[in-house]
Every structure is written in structure tokens, then in C-alpha cells.
Amino acid sequence: MASKAQTPAPPTTQGFAYSALLLGWLIPGAGHLITRHWVRALLLFVAITAMFALGLAMQAKVYTANTGDPLDMLGFAGDLGTGALYFIARIFSLGQPTVQLVTADYGTKFVVVAGLLNFIAAVDAHNLRIGRKV
Amino acid sequence: MLAFSHFTSVLLFATFASVVFAITQRSTPRGMVRYGAFCWVLFVGSVIAASWLMYFVRK
């Protein structure tokens, strides 16, 4: 009698499978929080939020949509990665409309990279949520 | 307004980026610490190397 190869059952996720991805994007580290990785969540929140806040404190430019410049659109896509932080910055008019100092240029990069890092963190939280990563 | 020097900005950037890279690219705490340190050294080392390169190019 031929025996069937035993393959591990795919991990089951209860609830909405993309919750960690969306929550992780909206609030840095929150995706890891709902997958019960407390220390990782705290470190991600501190690193990404501090990077964003330091960028703003350095007079960073906060990009907006529909400026017509492709580089500005890419900057907007990066900024949008910070989720709620970006919307808070826009609502309270934090940041500058233009870069006027060298440190403001560094700050602009800090804000964009904080968003890109948050995208990576959100995808990592999704992988933890669906069991692709432990 | 904060006005960090270029090097201070590099150190901060390297630290925050390395923390995120370490957590997302490795699974074990030990692996995370090692990979985070590796990324940090690579970030800062690259900047120092590029700085010296530009110094000699300028001369």
C-alpha cells in the first residue's frame, strides 16, 4: 500500500488575513503587536516614529499628491508609508512646503525612508500573521 | 529646529534603518542582533569610505 507524503498543514489565520498588514501600515509596529511580538512591535514603533519625528524637526518637506513632478510623486509614495503619521503631519501642517536648508534635505530623506521602512515592517507583520515567517 | 551635522544624521539614519532591517530580515533574536550590527557597520563604513574617496578625488 502506497503511503501518501505528509505535508504540513498550512497555518490557519483567524479573522481578516490582512489586518496585520493594514494596521502595521497605519501605526508603525501595530502589525507586530497583533501577532503578539511585543518587543519587535516596540522597537519598530520607536525606530520609525523617531525617524519621522526627527525628520520633521529638521524642517523636512512633506510631499503632497498631484504636484506633477515624478520625483515629488515618488516622495509622496514614500511619505504615505508612514500611515497615520503622514495624515497627522498633513492635518497639523507639520513640515515645510519646500526644502531651504541642507538639514531640511536630510530631514526630507528621513521622512521618506521612515515610510519605506514602515512598508517593509507591515509586510513582515503580514508574513507573521499568515505563518509564512515565525 | 534641529540642525544635525551630516555625520550625526548618518549615525541616526543607520541606527533606525538597521533596527528595522534586523527585525524584518531575521527570525531569531540572535540573528537580528548580528544582522542589525552588520547593517549598521555597513551603513556607517560606506559613508566613511565614500567620504575619504571624495577627499582624495578633490585633492
PDB file of C-alpha atoms in Angstrom, chain A residues 32 39-40 43-44 46-48 50-51 54 57-59 101 103 106 109-110 113 117 120-121 124 133-134, chain B residues 1-6 8-10 12-13 15-17 19-29 32:
ATOM      1  CA  HIS A  32       3.584  43.021  15.123  1.00  0.00           C
ATOM      2  CA  VAL A  39       9.447  43.661  21.630  1.00  0.00           C
ATOM      3  CA  ARG A  40       9.593  43.780  17.841  1.00  0.00           C
ATOM      4  CA  LEU A  43      11.345  48.603  18.527  1.00  0.00           C
ATOM      5  CA  LEU A  44       9.669  49.189  15.163  1.00  0.00           C
ATOM      6  CA  VAL A  46      10.260  53.686  18.263  1.00  0.00           C
ATOM      7  CA  ALA A  47      12.595  53.455  15.248  1.00  0.00           C
ATOM      8  CA  ILE A  48      10.081  54.526  12.599  1.00  0.00           C
ATOM      9  CA  ALA A  50      11.604  58.667  15.871  1.00  0.00           C
ATOM     10  CA  MET A  51      12.907  58.799  12.322  1.00  0.00           C
ATOM     11  CA  LEU A  54      13.412  63.828  13.722  1.00  0.00           C
ATOM     12  CA  ALA A  57      12.184  68.567  13.450  1.00  0.00           C
ATOM     13  CA  MET A  58      14.863  69.051  10.778  1.00  0.00           C
ATOM     14  CA  GLN A  59      12.343  71.071   8.708  1.00  0.00           C
ATOM     15  CA  LEU A 101      18.401  74.184   4.276  1.00  0.00           C
ATOM     16  CA  THR A 103      19.483  69.811   7.214  1.00  0.00           C
ATOM     17  CA  TYR A 106      18.377  65.292   5.367  1.00  0.00           C
ATOM     18  CA  LYS A 109      15.020  61.826   3.384  1.00  0.00           C
ATOM     19  CA  PHE A 110      14.387  60.736   6.978  1.00  0.00           C
ATOM     20  CA  VAL A 113      12.760  56.446   4.393  1.00  0.00           C
ATOM     21  CA  LEU A 117      10.791  51.130   6.273  1.00  0.00           C
ATOM     22  CA  ILE A 120       8.751  46.629   4.969  1.00  0.00           C
ATOM     23  CA  ALA A 121       7.625  46.297   8.597  1.00  0.00           C
ATOM     24  CA  ASP A 124       6.796  41.448   7.733  1.00  0.00           C
ATOM     25  CA  LYS A 133       7.508  33.673   8.963  1.00  0.00           C
ATOM     26  CA  VAL A 134       7.907  32.704  12.614  1.00  0.00           C
TER      27      VAL A 134
ATOM     28  CA  MET B   1      14.701  73.336  14.664  1.00  0.00           C
ATOM     29  CA  LEU B   2      17.224  70.534  14.817  1.00  0.00           C
ATOM     30  CA  ALA B   3      20.396  71.060  12.825  1.00  0.00           C
ATOM     31  CA  PHE B   4      22.388  67.842  12.941  1.00  0.00           C
ATOM     32  CA  SER B   5      25.718  67.538  11.184  1.00  0.00           C
ATOM     33  CA  HIS B   6      25.902  65.222   8.205  1.00  0.00           C
ATOM     34  CA  THR B   8      25.223  62.700  13.142  1.00  0.00           C
ATOM     35  CA  SER B   9      22.423  62.319  10.613  1.00  0.00           C
ATOM     36  CA  VAL B  10      24.194  59.296   9.152  1.00  0.00           C
ATOM     37  CA  LEU B  12      20.844  58.210  13.357  1.00  0.00           C
ATOM     38  CA  PHE B  13      19.775  57.011   9.921  1.00  0.00           C
ATOM     39  CA  THR B  15      20.639  53.079  13.652  1.00  0.00           C
ATOM     40  CA  PHE B  16      16.947  53.318  12.784  1.00  0.00           C
ATOM     41  CA  ALA B  17      17.259  51.598   9.413  1.00  0.00           C
ATOM     42  CA  VAL B  19      16.759  48.130  13.633  1.00  0.00           C
ATOM     43  CA  VAL B  20      14.012  47.721  11.021  1.00  0.00           C
ATOM     44  CA  PHE B  21      16.177  45.618   8.684  1.00  0.00           C
ATOM     45  CA  ALA B  22      17.226  43.337  11.554  1.00  0.00           C
ATOM     46  CA  ILE B  23      13.667  42.709  12.753  1.00  0.00           C
ATOM     47  CA  THR B  24      12.209  42.144   9.305  1.00  0.00           C
ATOM     48  CA  GLN B  25      15.009  40.112   7.712  1.00  0.00           C
ATOM     49  CA  ARG B  26      15.828  37.677  10.516  1.00  0.00           C
ATOM     50  CA  SER B  27      13.718  35.382  12.697  1.00  0.00           C
ATOM     51  CA  THR B  28      15.767  34.747  15.821  1.00  0.00           C
ATOM     52  CA  PRO B  29      16.854  37.383  18.360  1.00  0.00           C
ATOM     53  CA  MET B  32      18.561  40.012  14.476  1.00  0.00           C
TER      54      MET B  32
END
